Coordinates of C-alpha atoms in Angstrom, one line a residue:
A1174 CA 0.0 0.0 0.0
P1175 CA 1.2 3.6 -0.5
C1176 CA 1.2 4.3 3.2
T1177 CA 3.7 1.4 3.7
M1178 CA 5.9 2.6 0.9
A1179 CA 6.0 6.1 2.5
C1180 CA 7.1 4.7 5.9
P1181 CA 10.9 4.7 6.4
A1182 CA 10.6 1.5 8.4
N1183 CA 8.3 -0.1 5.8
L1184 CA 5.6 -0.7 8.4
N1185 CA 2.5 -2.6 7.3
V1186 CA 0.1 0.3 8.0
Q1187 CA -2.9 -1.2 6.2
G1188 CA -2.5 -4.4 8.2
Y1189 CA -2.6 -2.8 11.7
V1190 CA -5.3 -0.3 10.7
Q1191 CA -7.5 -3.2 9.7
M1192 CA -6.9 -4.9 13.0
V1193 CA -7.9 -1.8 14.9
K1194 CA -11.1 -1.6 12.9
E1195 CA -12.0 -5.1 14.3
G1196 CA -10.9 -4.2 17.8
K1197 CA -8.0 -6.8 17.5
Y1198 CA -5.4 -4.6 19.3
R1199 CA -3.0 -7.4 20.2
E1200 CA -2.9 -8.5 16.5
A1201 CA -2.3 -4.9 15.5
I1202 CA 0.7 -4.6 17.9
E1203 CA 2.0 -8.0 16.6
I1204 CA 1.9 -6.6 13.1
I1205 CA 3.7 -3.4 14.1
M1206 CA 6.4 -5.3 16.0
R1207 CA 7.3 -7.2 12.9
D1208 CA 9.0 -3.9 11.7
L1209 CA 9.7 -1.9 14.9
P1210 CA 9.7 -2.2 18.7
F1211 CA 8.2 1.1 19.7
P1212 CA 4.4 1.2 18.9
G1213 CA 3.5 3.4 21.8
V1214 CA 6.4 5.9 21.2
L1215 CA 5.7 6.2 17.5
G1216 CA 2.0 6.4 18.1
R1217 CA 2.9 9.8 19.8
V1218 CA 5.9 11.3 18.1
C1219 CA 6.0 10.0 14.5
P1220 CA 5.9 12.8 11.9
R1221 CA 3.4 10.7 9.9
P1222 CA 4.9 10.5 6.4
C1223 CA 2.4 7.7 5.7
E1224 CA -0.5 10.1 6.0
K1225 CA 0.8 12.3 3.2
S1226 CA 0.6 9.3 0.9
C1227 CA -2.8 8.1 2.1
R1228 CA -5.2 7.6 -0.9
R1229 CA -8.1 8.7 1.3
L1230 CA -6.8 12.2 0.4
E1231 CA -8.4 11.6 -3.0
V1232 CA -11.8 11.5 -1.3
D1233 CA -11.5 13.7 1.8
E1234 CA -8.7 13.6 4.4
A1235 CA -6.0 11.1 5.3
I1236 CA -6.7 8.4 7.9
S1237 CA -5.4 9.4 11.3
I1238 CA -2.8 6.6 11.1
R1239 CA -0.5 7.7 14.0
E1240 CA -3.4 8.0 16.4
L1241 CA -4.6 4.5 15.5
K1242 CA -1.2 3.1 16.4
K1243 CA -1.4 4.9 19.7
V1244 CA -4.9 3.4 20.3
A1245 CA -3.6 -0.1 19.7
A1246 CA -0.6 0.4 21.9
D1247 CA -2.6 1.8 24.8
H1248 CA -4.9 -1.2 24.7
V1249 CA -2.1 -3.8 24.9
K1250 CA 0.4 -4.8 27.6
L1251 CA 3.6 -5.8 25.7
G1252 CA 4.7 -8.1 28.5
E1253 CA 1.6 -10.3 27.8
I1254 CA 2.6 -11.0 24.2
P1255 CA 4.7 -14.2 24.1
V1256 CA 8.3 -13.8 23.0
P1257 CA 8.8 -15.9 19.8
E1258 CA 10.9 -19.0 20.0
I1259 CA 14.5 -17.9 19.2
T1260 CA 17.4 -20.1 18.3
S1261 CA 20.4 -18.8 20.3
R1262 CA 23.7 -18.1 18.6
D1263 CA 27.1 -17.7 20.2
E1264 CA 28.2 -14.4 18.4
M1265 CA 28.3 -11.3 20.7
V1266 CA 27.2 -7.9 19.4
A1267 CA 27.8 -4.5 21.1
I1268 CA 25.4 -1.5 20.6
I1269 CA 26.8 1.9 21.5
G1270 CA 23.8 4.1 22.5
S1271 CA 20.3 3.2 23.6
G1272 CA 18.3 5.6 21.4
P1273 CA 15.8 4.5 18.8
A1274 CA 18.5 3.3 16.3
G1275 CA 20.5 1.4 18.9
L1276 CA 17.5 -0.3 20.5
T1277 CA 15.9 -1.2 17.2
A1278 CA 19.1 -2.8 16.0
A1279 CA 19.3 -4.7 19.3
Y1280 CA 15.7 -5.9 18.9
F1281 CA 16.2 -7.4 15.4
L1282 CA 19.6 -8.9 16.3
A1283 CA 18.1 -10.5 19.4
L1284 CA 15.3 -12.0 17.2
E1285 CA 18.1 -13.6 15.2
G1286 CA 19.5 -15.1 18.3
Y1287 CA 22.7 -13.0 18.8
Q1288 CA 24.0 -12.1 22.2
V1289 CA 23.3 -8.4 22.4
S1290 CA 24.7 -5.9 24.9
V1291 CA 23.7 -2.2 24.8
Y1292 CA 26.0 0.4 26.4
E1293 CA 24.4 3.8 27.4
A1294 CA 26.3 6.7 29.0
M1295 CA 23.2 8.3 30.6
P1296 CA 21.6 7.1 33.8
E1297 CA 18.5 5.8 32.0
T1298 CA 17.8 4.0 28.7
G1299 CA 16.2 5.7 25.7
G1300 CA 18.6 8.2 24.2
M1301 CA 16.9 11.2 22.6
M1302 CA 13.5 9.5 23.2
R1303 CA 14.0 10.1 26.9
Y1304 CA 16.3 13.1 27.0
G1305 CA 15.2 15.0 23.9
I1306 CA 11.4 14.6 23.9
P1307 CA 9.4 16.1 26.8
E1308 CA 7.0 14.2 29.0
H1309 CA 3.9 16.0 27.7
R1310 CA 4.5 14.5 24.3
L1311 CA 6.0 11.2 25.3
P1312 CA 5.3 10.0 28.8
G1313 CA 8.2 8.2 30.4
S1314 CA 5.9 5.3 31.4
V1315 CA 5.2 4.5 27.8
L1316 CA 8.9 4.5 26.9
D1317 CA 9.7 2.4 30.1
E1318 CA 7.2 -0.3 29.1
E1319 CA 8.6 -0.7 25.7
I1320 CA 12.2 -0.8 26.9
E1321 CA 11.4 -3.4 29.6
N1322 CA 9.7 -5.4 26.8
L1323 CA 13.0 -5.5 24.9
K1324 CA 14.8 -7.0 27.9
R1325 CA 12.5 -10.0 27.5
Y1326 CA 14.3 -10.8 24.3
G1327 CA 17.6 -11.3 26.1
I1328 CA 19.0 -7.9 25.5
E1329 CA 21.4 -6.7 28.2
I1330 CA 21.5 -2.9 28.8
H1331 CA 24.4 -1.3 30.7
T1332 CA 23.6 2.3 31.7
N1333 CA 26.1 4.8 33.2
T1334 CA 28.7 3.2 30.9
A1335 CA 30.4 5.7 28.7
I1336 CA 32.4 4.3 25.8
G1337 CA 35.8 6.0 25.7
K1338 CA 35.8 6.5 29.4
D1339 CA 34.5 3.3 31.0
L1340 CA 35.2 1.0 28.0
T1341 CA 36.8 1.4 24.6
I1342 CA 35.8 -0.1 21.3
E1343 CA 39.0 -2.1 21.3
E1344 CA 38.1 -3.5 24.8
L1345 CA 34.7 -4.5 23.5
Q1346 CA 36.3 -6.4 20.7
K1347 CA 38.7 -8.1 23.0
H1348 CA 35.8 -9.1 25.2
G1349 CA 34.2 -10.9 22.3
A1350 CA 32.1 -8.4 20.4
R1351 CA 32.1 -9.7 16.8
A1352 CA 30.2 -6.7 15.5
I1353 CA 29.6 -3.2 16.9
F1354 CA 26.9 -0.7 16.1
L1355 CA 27.6 3.0 16.8
A1356 CA 24.3 4.7 17.5
A1357 CA 25.5 7.4 19.9
G1358 CA 23.2 10.1 18.5
A1359 CA 23.8 13.8 18.0
W1360 CA 24.2 15.5 21.4
K1361 CA 25.9 18.7 20.5
G1362 CA 24.0 21.8 19.4
L1363 CA 25.2 23.6 16.3
K1364 CA 26.7 27.0 16.9
L1365 CA 25.5 30.0 14.9
G1366 CA 28.6 32.1 15.6
L1367 CA 26.5 34.9 17.0
P1368 CA 28.0 37.5 19.5
G1369 CA 26.8 36.5 23.0
E1370 CA 26.3 32.9 22.1
E1371 CA 29.0 31.9 24.5
H1372 CA 27.1 33.4 27.4
T1373 CA 25.9 30.1 29.0
E1374 CA 24.0 31.9 31.8
G1375 CA 21.1 32.9 29.7
F1376 CA 21.7 30.9 26.5
S1377 CA 21.1 27.2 25.9
H1378 CA 21.2 24.8 22.9
V1379 CA 17.9 22.9 22.8
V1380 CA 19.6 19.5 23.3
T1381 CA 21.3 20.7 26.5
F1382 CA 18.1 22.5 27.7
M1383 CA 15.9 19.4 27.2
R1384 CA 18.5 17.1 28.8
E1385 CA 18.7 19.4 31.9
V1386 CA 14.9 19.4 32.2
Q1387 CA 14.5 15.6 31.8
L1388 CA 17.3 15.0 34.4
G1389 CA 15.4 17.3 36.9
R1390 CA 18.2 19.8 37.0
R1391 CA 16.2 22.7 35.6
K1392 CA 12.8 23.2 37.2
K1393 CA 12.1 26.8 36.5
L1394 CA 12.5 29.2 33.5
E1395 CA 11.1 32.6 34.4
G1396 CA 10.9 35.7 32.3
K1397 CA 10.8 36.2 28.6
V1398 CA 12.2 33.5 26.3
V1399 CA 13.3 33.6 22.6
V1400 CA 13.6 30.3 20.7
F1401 CA 15.6 30.1 17.5
G1402 CA 14.0 27.6 15.0
V1403 CA 10.6 26.2 14.3
G1404 CA 11.3 22.5 14.0
H1405 CA 10.0 19.7 16.2
S1406 CA 12.6 20.5 18.9
G1407 CA 11.9 24.2 18.8
M1408 CA 8.2 23.5 19.3
D1409 CA 9.0 21.2 22.2
A1410 CA 11.3 23.7 23.8
T1411 CA 8.6 26.4 23.6
Q1412 CA 6.0 24.2 25.3
V1413 CA 8.5 23.2 28.0
A1414 CA 9.4 26.8 28.6
F1415 CA 5.8 27.7 29.3
R1416 CA 5.5 24.7 31.7
L1417 CA 8.6 25.9 33.6
G1418 CA 7.0 29.3 34.1
A1419 CA 8.1 31.4 31.1
E1420 CA 6.2 34.7 30.9
S1421 CA 6.3 34.7 27.1
V1422 CA 8.0 32.9 24.2
N1423 CA 8.9 34.4 20.8
M1424 CA 10.0 31.9 18.1
I1425 CA 12.0 33.3 15.2
D1426 CA 13.0 31.6 12.0
P1427 CA 14.6 33.2 8.9
F1428 CA 12.5 31.1 6.5
S1429 CA 8.8 31.1 5.6
L1430 CA 5.9 29.1 6.9
A1431 CA 6.2 26.9 3.8
E1432 CA 9.7 25.8 4.9
M1433 CA 8.7 25.1 8.6
P1434 CA 9.9 21.6 9.6
A1435 CA 7.3 21.1 12.3
D1436 CA 3.7 20.3 11.2
S1437 CA 0.7 22.6 11.4
K1438 CA -0.7 20.8 14.4
E1439 CA 2.4 21.6 16.5
K1440 CA 2.2 25.2 15.3
K1441 CA -1.4 25.5 16.4
E1442 CA -0.6 24.0 19.8
V1443 CA 2.2 26.3 20.7
E1444 CA 0.2 29.4 19.5
S1445 CA -2.8 28.3 21.6
E1446 CA -0.4 28.2 24.6
G1447 CA 0.6 31.8 23.9
A1448 CA 3.7 31.6 21.7
K1449 CA 4.3 34.1 19.0
I1450 CA 6.0 32.8 15.8
H1451 CA 8.0 35.3 13.6
F1452 CA 8.9 34.0 10.1
H1453 CA 11.5 35.8 7.9
V1454 CA 13.4 36.9 11.0
A1455 CA 17.1 36.0 11.7
P1456 CA 19.0 36.6 14.9
Q1457 CA 22.1 38.9 14.6
R1458 CA 23.3 39.3 18.1
I1459 CA 22.4 38.1 21.6
V1460 CA 22.5 41.3 23.7
I1461 CA 24.3 41.0 27.1
E1462 CA 24.0 43.7 29.8
N1463 CA 25.6 43.5 33.2
G1464 CA 26.4 39.8 32.6
K1465 CA 22.8 38.9 31.7
V1466 CA 20.9 38.2 28.5
V1467 CA 18.5 41.0 27.9
G1468 CA 17.4 40.3 24.4
V1469 CA 18.1 39.4 20.8
E1470 CA 18.9 41.8 18.0
C1471 CA 17.2 40.6 14.8
S1472 CA 16.7 41.5 11.2
R1473 CA 14.1 40.7 8.6
T1474 CA 15.1 38.4 5.8
R1475 CA 14.3 37.6 2.2
L1476 CA 14.7 34.3 0.5
T1477 CA 16.7 33.5 -2.6
E1478 CA 15.3 31.3 -5.5
P1479 CA 15.7 27.6 -4.9
D1480 CA 19.0 26.1 -5.9
T1481 CA 19.5 22.8 -7.7
T1482 CA 18.6 20.8 -4.6
G1483 CA 15.4 22.8 -4.1
R1484 CA 16.7 24.7 -1.1
R1485 CA 16.5 28.4 -0.6
K1486 CA 18.9 30.6 1.4
F1487 CA 18.0 33.7 3.4
I1488 CA 19.5 37.1 3.1
P1489 CA 19.2 39.7 5.9
I1490 CA 17.5 42.9 4.8
E1491 CA 19.6 46.0 5.5
G1492 CA 18.0 48.6 7.8
S1493 CA 15.3 46.1 9.0
E1494 CA 16.9 45.5 12.4
F1495 CA 14.8 45.3 15.5
F1496 CA 15.0 44.1 19.1
I1497 CA 13.2 41.4 21.0
E1498 CA 13.4 41.4 24.8
A1499 CA 14.6 38.1 26.4
D1500 CA 15.8 36.7 29.7
H1501 CA 16.7 33.4 28.1
V1502 CA 17.5 32.2 24.6
I1503 CA 17.2 28.6 23.4
S1504 CA 18.8 27.7 20.0
S1505 CA 17.1 24.9 18.1
V1506 CA 18.9 25.1 14.7
G1507 CA 20.4 21.6 14.5
Q1508 CA 22.7 19.1 16.2
E1509 CA 25.8 17.2 15.5
P1510 CA 27.4 14.1 17.0
D1511 CA 29.8 14.3 19.9
L1512 CA 32.6 12.0 18.7
D1513 CA 35.0 12.5 21.6
F1514 CA 34.3 9.0 22.8
L1515 CA 36.2 7.7 19.8
G1516 CA 39.4 9.4 20.9
E1517 CA 41.7 11.7 19.0
D1518 CA 42.0 9.6 15.9
F1519 CA 38.3 8.6 16.0
S1520 CA 39.5 5.0 16.5
G1521 CA 40.6 4.9 12.9
L1522 CA 37.0 5.6 11.6
E1523 CA 36.4 7.9 8.7
V1524 CA 34.7 11.2 9.7
S1525 CA 33.2 13.7 7.3
K1526 CA 33.9 17.4 7.3
W1527 CA 30.5 17.9 9.0
N1528 CA 31.7 15.7 11.9
F1529 CA 29.5 12.7 11.0
L1530 CA 30.7 9.1 10.8
V1531 CA 31.1 8.0 7.1
V1532 CA 29.4 4.7 6.3
N1533 CA 28.4 2.6 3.3
P1534 CA 25.0 4.1 2.4
E1535 CA 23.5 0.7 2.0
T1536 CA 25.0 -1.5 4.7
L1537 CA 25.9 1.3 7.2
Q1538 CA 29.3 -0.4 7.7
T1539 CA 32.1 2.0 8.4
N1540 CA 35.6 1.8 6.9
K1541 CA 36.5 -0.7 9.6
P1542 CA 34.9 -4.2 9.0
G1543 CA 32.5 -5.2 11.7
I1544 CA 31.9 -1.7 12.9
F1545 CA 28.6 -0.2 11.7
A1546 CA 27.0 3.2 12.5
G1547 CA 23.5 4.7 12.1
G1548 CA 21.0 7.2 13.2
D1549 CA 21.8 10.8 14.1
V1550 CA 25.5 9.9 14.4
I1551 CA 25.7 9.8 10.6
T1552 CA 22.8 12.1 9.6
G1553 CA 22.5 14.8 12.3
S1554 CA 19.2 15.3 14.2
A1555 CA 16.4 13.3 12.5
T1556 CA 13.1 11.7 13.5
V1557 CA 12.6 8.6 15.6
I1558 CA 11.1 6.7 12.7
E1559 CA 14.2 7.5 10.6
A1560 CA 16.4 6.3 13.4
V1561 CA 14.3 3.1 13.7
E1562 CA 14.9 2.4 9.9
A1563 CA 18.6 2.8 10.4
G1564 CA 18.7 0.4 13.3
K1565 CA 16.6 -2.1 11.4
R1566 CA 18.8 -1.9 8.3
A1567 CA 22.0 -2.1 10.4
A1568 CA 20.7 -5.3 12.1
K1569 CA 20.1 -6.8 8.7
Y1570 CA 23.6 -6.3 7.4
M1571 CA 25.3 -7.0 10.7
A1572 CA 23.6 -10.4 10.7
K1573 CA 24.8 -11.0 7.2
Y1574 CA 28.3 -9.9 8.2
L1575 CA 28.3 -12.3 11.2
R1576 CA 27.2 -15.2 9.0
G1577 CA 30.1 -14.5 6.7
E1578 CA 28.0 -13.3 3.7
E1579 CA 29.4 -10.8 1.3
L1580 CA 28.0 -7.3 1.8
P1581 CA 27.2 -4.9 -1.1
T1582 CA 29.7 -2.1 -1.6
E1583 CA 27.2 0.6 -2.7
W1584 CA 23.6 1.6 -2.4
Q1585 CA 21.1 -1.0 -3.6
E1586 CA 18.3 0.5 -5.7
V1587 CA 15.0 -1.2 -4.9
P1588 CA 12.8 -1.6 -8.0
P1589 CA 9.6 0.4 -7.7
V1590 CA 6.7 -1.8 -6.7
G1591 CA 4.3 0.1 -8.9
T1592 CA 1.1 1.9 -8.2
N1593 CA -1.4 -0.8 -9.1
W1594 CA -3.6 0.0 -6.1
L1595 CA -7.2 -1.0 -6.1
E1596 CA -9.5 1.6 -7.7
I1597 CA -11.4 3.9 -5.4
P1598 CA -15.1 3.5 -6.0
D1599 CA -16.8 6.6 -7.4
D1600 CA -19.6 6.4 -4.8
T1601 CA -17.2 6.4 -1.8
P1602 CA -18.9 8.7 0.7
V1603 CA -17.0 11.6 2.2
K1604 CA -16.3 11.0 5.9
K1605 CA -14.8 13.4 8.4
R1606 CA -11.4 12.6 9.8
L1607 CA -11.1 11.7 13.5
E1608 CA -10.5 14.7 15.7
V1609 CA -8.0 13.8 18.4
P1610 CA -8.9 15.3 21.8
I1611 CA -6.1 17.3 23.4
L1612 CA -5.6 18.6 26.9
P1613 CA -7.4 22.0 27.4
V1614 CA -5.0 25.0 27.2
E1615 CA -5.8 26.1 30.8
K1616 CA -4.5 22.8 32.1
R1617 CA -1.2 22.6 30.2
H1618 CA 1.1 25.0 31.9
S1619 CA 0.6 23.5 35.3
G1620 CA 2.6 20.4 34.6
F1621 CA 3.7 17.8 32.1
E1622 CA 0.5 15.9 31.6
E1623 CA 0.3 14.2 28.2
I1624 CA -1.3 16.7 25.7
S1625 CA -2.9 14.0 23.5
L1626 CA -5.9 12.5 25.3
P1627 CA -7.3 9.0 24.8
V1628 CA -9.6 8.4 21.8
D1629 CA -13.0 6.8 22.3
E1630 CA -12.7 3.2 21.1
E1631 CA -15.7 3.2 18.8
L1632 CA -14.5 6.4 17.2
A1633 CA -11.1 4.8 16.6
K1634 CA -12.7 1.8 14.9
K1635 CA -14.8 4.1 12.8
E1636 CA -11.7 6.0 11.8
A1637 CA -9.9 2.8 10.8
G1638 CA -13.0 1.9 8.8
R1639 CA -12.3 4.9 6.6
C1640 CA -9.3 3.0 5.2
L1641 CA -9.9 2.2 1.5
N1642 CA -7.9 -1.0 1.6
C1643 CA -6.3 0.1 -1.6
G1644 CA -3.4 -2.3 -1.3
G1645 CA -5.6 -5.4 -1.6
C1646 CA -4.6 -8.1 0.9
C1647 CA -3.4 -6.3 4.0
E1648 CA -1.0 -9.2 4.9
C1649 CA -2.2 -9.4 8.5
Y1650 CA -1.6 -13.2 8.2
E1651 CA -4.7 -14.0 10.3
C1652 CA -5.6 -16.6 7.7
V1653 CA -2.2 -18.3 8.3
K1654 CA -3.1 -18.6 12.0
A1655 CA -6.6 -19.9 11.3
C1656 CA -5.7 -22.5 8.7
Q1657 CA -4.7 -25.5 10.7
A1658 CA -4.1 -27.6 7.6
H1659 CA -1.3 -25.1 6.7
A1660 CA -2.8 -24.8 3.2
V1661 CA -2.2 -21.0 3.6
T1662 CA 1.3 -20.0 4.7
I1663 CA 3.5 -16.9 4.7
E1664 CA 5.4 -18.5 1.8
T1665 CA 2.2 -18.8 -0.3
H1666 CA 1.5 -15.1 0.4
A1667 CA 4.8 -14.3 -1.1
E1668 CA 4.2 -16.1 -4.3
Q1669 CA 4.1 -13.9 -7.4
E1670 CA 1.8 -14.2 -10.4
K1671 CA 3.6 -16.1 -13.3
T1672 CA 2.7 -16.4 -17.0
L1673 CA 3.7 -19.8 -18.4
S1674 CA 3.7 -21.1 -22.0
I1675 CA 3.2 -24.9 -22.2
D1676 CA 2.7 -27.4 -25.1
V1677 CA -0.6 -29.5 -24.7
G1678 CA -2.6 -31.8 -26.9
S1679 CA -6.0 -30.4 -26.1
V1680 CA -7.6 -27.7 -23.9
I1681 CA -10.6 -28.2 -21.7
L1682 CA -12.4 -24.9 -20.6
A1683 CA -13.9 -25.1 -17.1
P1684 CA -14.3 -21.5 -16.1
G1685 CA -17.2 -22.2 -13.7
F1686 CA -20.6 -20.6 -13.8
K1687 CA -22.7 -17.8 -12.3
T1688 CA -26.1 -18.0 -10.7
F1689 CA -29.0 -17.7 -13.1
D1690 CA -31.2 -14.6 -12.4
P1691 CA -34.8 -16.0 -11.9
S1692 CA -36.3 -12.5 -11.9
R1693 CA -36.9 -12.7 -15.6
Y1694 CA -39.6 -15.4 -14.9
D1695 CA -43.0 -14.1 -13.8
T1696 CA -43.9 -17.7 -12.8
Y1697 CA -41.7 -17.8 -9.7
Q1698 CA -42.3 -14.2 -8.4
Y1699 CA -38.6 -14.1 -7.3
S1700 CA -38.6 -10.2 -7.2
A1701 CA -41.9 -10.0 -5.4
Y1702 CA -41.5 -12.3 -2.5
P1703 CA -38.5 -12.3 -0.1
N1704 CA -39.0 -16.0 0.7
V1705 CA -38.3 -17.0 -2.9
V1706 CA -34.5 -17.4 -3.0
T1707 CA -31.9 -18.9 -5.2
S1708 CA -29.9 -22.0 -4.2
I1709 CA -26.8 -19.8 -3.4
E1710 CA -28.9 -17.5 -1.2
F1711 CA -30.3 -20.5 0.7
E1712 CA -26.7 -21.7 1.1
R1713 CA -26.0 -18.5 2.9
I1714 CA -29.0 -19.0 5.1
L1715 CA -27.6 -22.5 6.1
S1716 CA -24.1 -21.2 6.7
A1717 CA -22.8 -20.6 10.2
T1718 CA -21.3 -17.4 9.0
G1719 CA -24.4 -16.3 7.2
P1720 CA -27.0 -13.8 8.2
Y1721 CA -28.8 -16.2 10.6
Q1722 CA -25.7 -18.1 11.9
G1723 CA -27.0 -21.3 10.3
H1724 CA -30.5 -21.1 11.8
V1725 CA -33.1 -21.8 9.2
Q1726 CA -35.3 -18.7 9.0
R1727 CA -37.6 -17.0 6.5
P1728 CA -36.1 -13.8 5.2
S1729 CA -39.6 -12.1 5.4
D1730 CA -40.2 -12.4 9.1
R1731 CA -37.2 -14.4 10.6
K1732 CA -39.6 -17.2 11.6
E1733 CA -38.8 -20.9 11.1
P1734 CA -40.5 -22.3 8.0
R1735 CA -42.6 -25.4 8.2
K1736 CA -42.3 -26.4 4.5
I1737 CA -39.6 -25.7 1.9
A1738 CA -39.9 -26.5 -1.8
W1739 CA -37.0 -26.8 -4.3
L1740 CA -37.9 -26.1 -7.9
Q1741 CA -35.3 -27.7 -10.2
C1742 CA -34.0 -26.8 -13.7
V1743 CA -34.8 -23.1 -13.4
G1744 CA -32.6 -21.5 -16.0
S1745 CA -31.4 -24.8 -17.6
R1746 CA -32.9 -27.5 -19.9
D1747 CA -35.2 -24.7 -21.2
I1748 CA -35.1 -23.6 -24.8
N1749 CA -38.3 -21.6 -24.5
Q1750 CA -37.5 -19.0 -21.9
C1751 CA -33.7 -18.7 -21.7
D1752 CA -32.2 -20.7 -24.6
H1753 CA -30.2 -22.9 -22.1
S1754 CA -30.7 -26.4 -23.4
Y1755 CA -27.9 -27.9 -21.3
C1756 CA -28.1 -29.6 -17.9
S1757 CA -26.2 -27.8 -15.2
S1758 CA -25.2 -31.2 -13.8
V1759 CA -24.8 -30.2 -10.1
C1760 CA -28.3 -29.0 -9.2
C1761 CA -29.9 -32.3 -8.4
M1762 CA -27.3 -33.3 -5.8
Y1763 CA -27.0 -29.6 -4.6
A1764 CA -30.8 -29.6 -3.8
V1765 CA -30.6 -33.0 -2.1
K1766 CA -27.7 -31.8 0.1
E1767 CA -29.4 -28.5 1.0
A1768 CA -32.6 -30.4 1.9
V1769 CA -30.7 -32.8 4.2
I1770 CA -28.8 -30.0 5.9
A1771 CA -32.0 -27.9 6.3
K1772 CA -33.7 -30.8 8.1
E1773 CA -30.6 -31.3 10.3
H1774 CA -30.6 -27.6 11.3
A1775 CA -34.4 -27.3 11.7
G1776 CA -35.4 -30.7 12.9
S1777 CA -37.3 -33.6 11.5
D1778 CA -40.6 -31.7 11.5
L1779 CA -39.5 -29.6 8.5
D1780 CA -41.2 -30.7 5.3
C1781 CA -38.6 -30.6 2.5
A1782 CA -39.9 -31.4 -1.1
I1783 CA -37.9 -31.4 -4.3
F1784 CA -39.8 -30.9 -7.6
F1785 CA -37.8 -32.3 -10.5
M1786 CA -38.1 -33.7 -14.1
D1787 CA -35.6 -36.5 -13.5
M1788 CA -33.0 -37.1 -10.8
R1789 CA -29.5 -36.9 -12.3
T1790 CA -27.2 -38.3 -9.6
Y1791 CA -23.9 -38.3 -11.4
G1792 CA -20.9 -39.8 -9.7
K1793 CA -19.9 -42.7 -7.5
D1794 CA -22.4 -43.4 -4.7
F1795 CA -24.5 -40.3 -5.5
E1796 CA -27.5 -42.5 -6.0
K1797 CA -27.1 -43.9 -2.5
Y1798 CA -27.0 -40.4 -1.1
Y1799 CA -30.3 -39.6 -2.9
E1800 CA -31.8 -42.8 -1.5
R1801 CA -30.7 -42.0 2.1
A1802 CA -32.2 -38.6 1.8
R1803 CA -35.5 -40.1 0.6
D1804 CA -35.7 -43.1 2.9
E1805 CA -33.8 -42.0 6.0
Q1806 CA -34.1 -38.2 6.1
G1807 CA -37.6 -38.0 4.9
V1808 CA -37.0 -35.7 1.9
R1809 CA -39.9 -35.9 -0.5
F1810 CA -39.2 -36.2 -4.2

């Protein structure tokens, strides 16, 4: 489906949405955890690239996909889902960093049976998920549950263990680590080179500011605040500032609203809390008086035409300078890795001029065999879902490396899967998108209560029902679980359509048949009376999955019938009404079978009569079946 193609982690969106529609939350989580270990986290902080590709946009609005993931996660305790049977392997793997990239790699490597140890310098596990995202967006309890679940897979996590200080990469290798994944994140804020930026008393980089708040070291932020940047981190910092007591927050950005990295929902939230956002404004100087920050000198900007990459630059407009008062400035204009843990020579690893580790773009292996890197340490600050994709990909190639397989040396282009989605019916009704309830503004600044409130279960199912299922089979594999004969398997799901050319002596066409429409006959009054049904319709009445759960009822009033008549050869052996001179062959035995089953379902008092020209019981022992129906079951012929 297009939503799956848009997801960096290739998550089966359609599959878990269909499970939510049915209220099968555990099955939804099982589908999600095929591709990532953080359903609750990403149900809150994912930037939703899938929703931009949702074909529901061709009708009205995209499905609220992220919210449905959150609904499923909030209904399931991960500790109650059994850990799959894992064949243990001897090889040891070390993961440096317990953020989304590191923990995702650990999860998939543990599923492969490898002995995985994660090393984290901070007191608690989670990386930027814990120390970079505030509680009102991602409650610590949600993150804690998902990390505890990972430990059930045999993953060992060592906190307060700084690589380069407590352990070195060389020591990890000596202790038996056959492969190492560097997922240390990007913990240094980029410097703008502004006068006054070095004044740490009233100036903070967002990564430092958020870390201090999450560690409990900063509990107040009074006065006026200016935030540089309008990305996700800038929006978070603004909301945190208000919760710590800020009098006002002004956000400035040299670009336009169209270039804003954060989404419109985040913008609406911070503005509702009192923030003012100024586009086309760039800081020029942080003003210091008597050793304190008193404000920011700014200028208006204009944008250049897009370059070959589609990006625009900003140019300050001369004479447009103005001043914004501030007691504290928070810079949220980007992050870079802190590679000091690698030592002076970066442990022999190649590093780019931008201070990122250089890796094979496909395998994420560095220039040193067996050492891989991914996440923010190679890209700079990105999203949780992008880090998850990096961890998943690293685990794939680390496993190949450990098995001694040859790794590709360059990026592997994946052939496009096409856009052969199912057609959207022209009569698809317009339906309003789910409105996610949020915490009232007046309750937000008093603490860090989660801003996104629970969604009513029935509304969530209704929202999931808006999915067009445009990808066809949603690959939930519920049929694989249900088929005890193993006729349907994951392997059969993966089979592709083939066109074969074969030499034969003759061809027999057996394309099947369709039910004859008896409404053309006035004789039977099929269109006039609901109790006149076709054999296929009566088959549905008898079925346990049919409208009456197998209980024999009249469609007109839902009462049990006392007599049922079968009229044979309607639509066949008739050259006067329909020009069908042939015999359909199956109808005689079909009627006998239905009559017998009807009597079994309704009891022996039901009078079943079959009206026929001649009984054509083709096949071995079919005549005996006819005789048993007549002599033992009491079916009248």
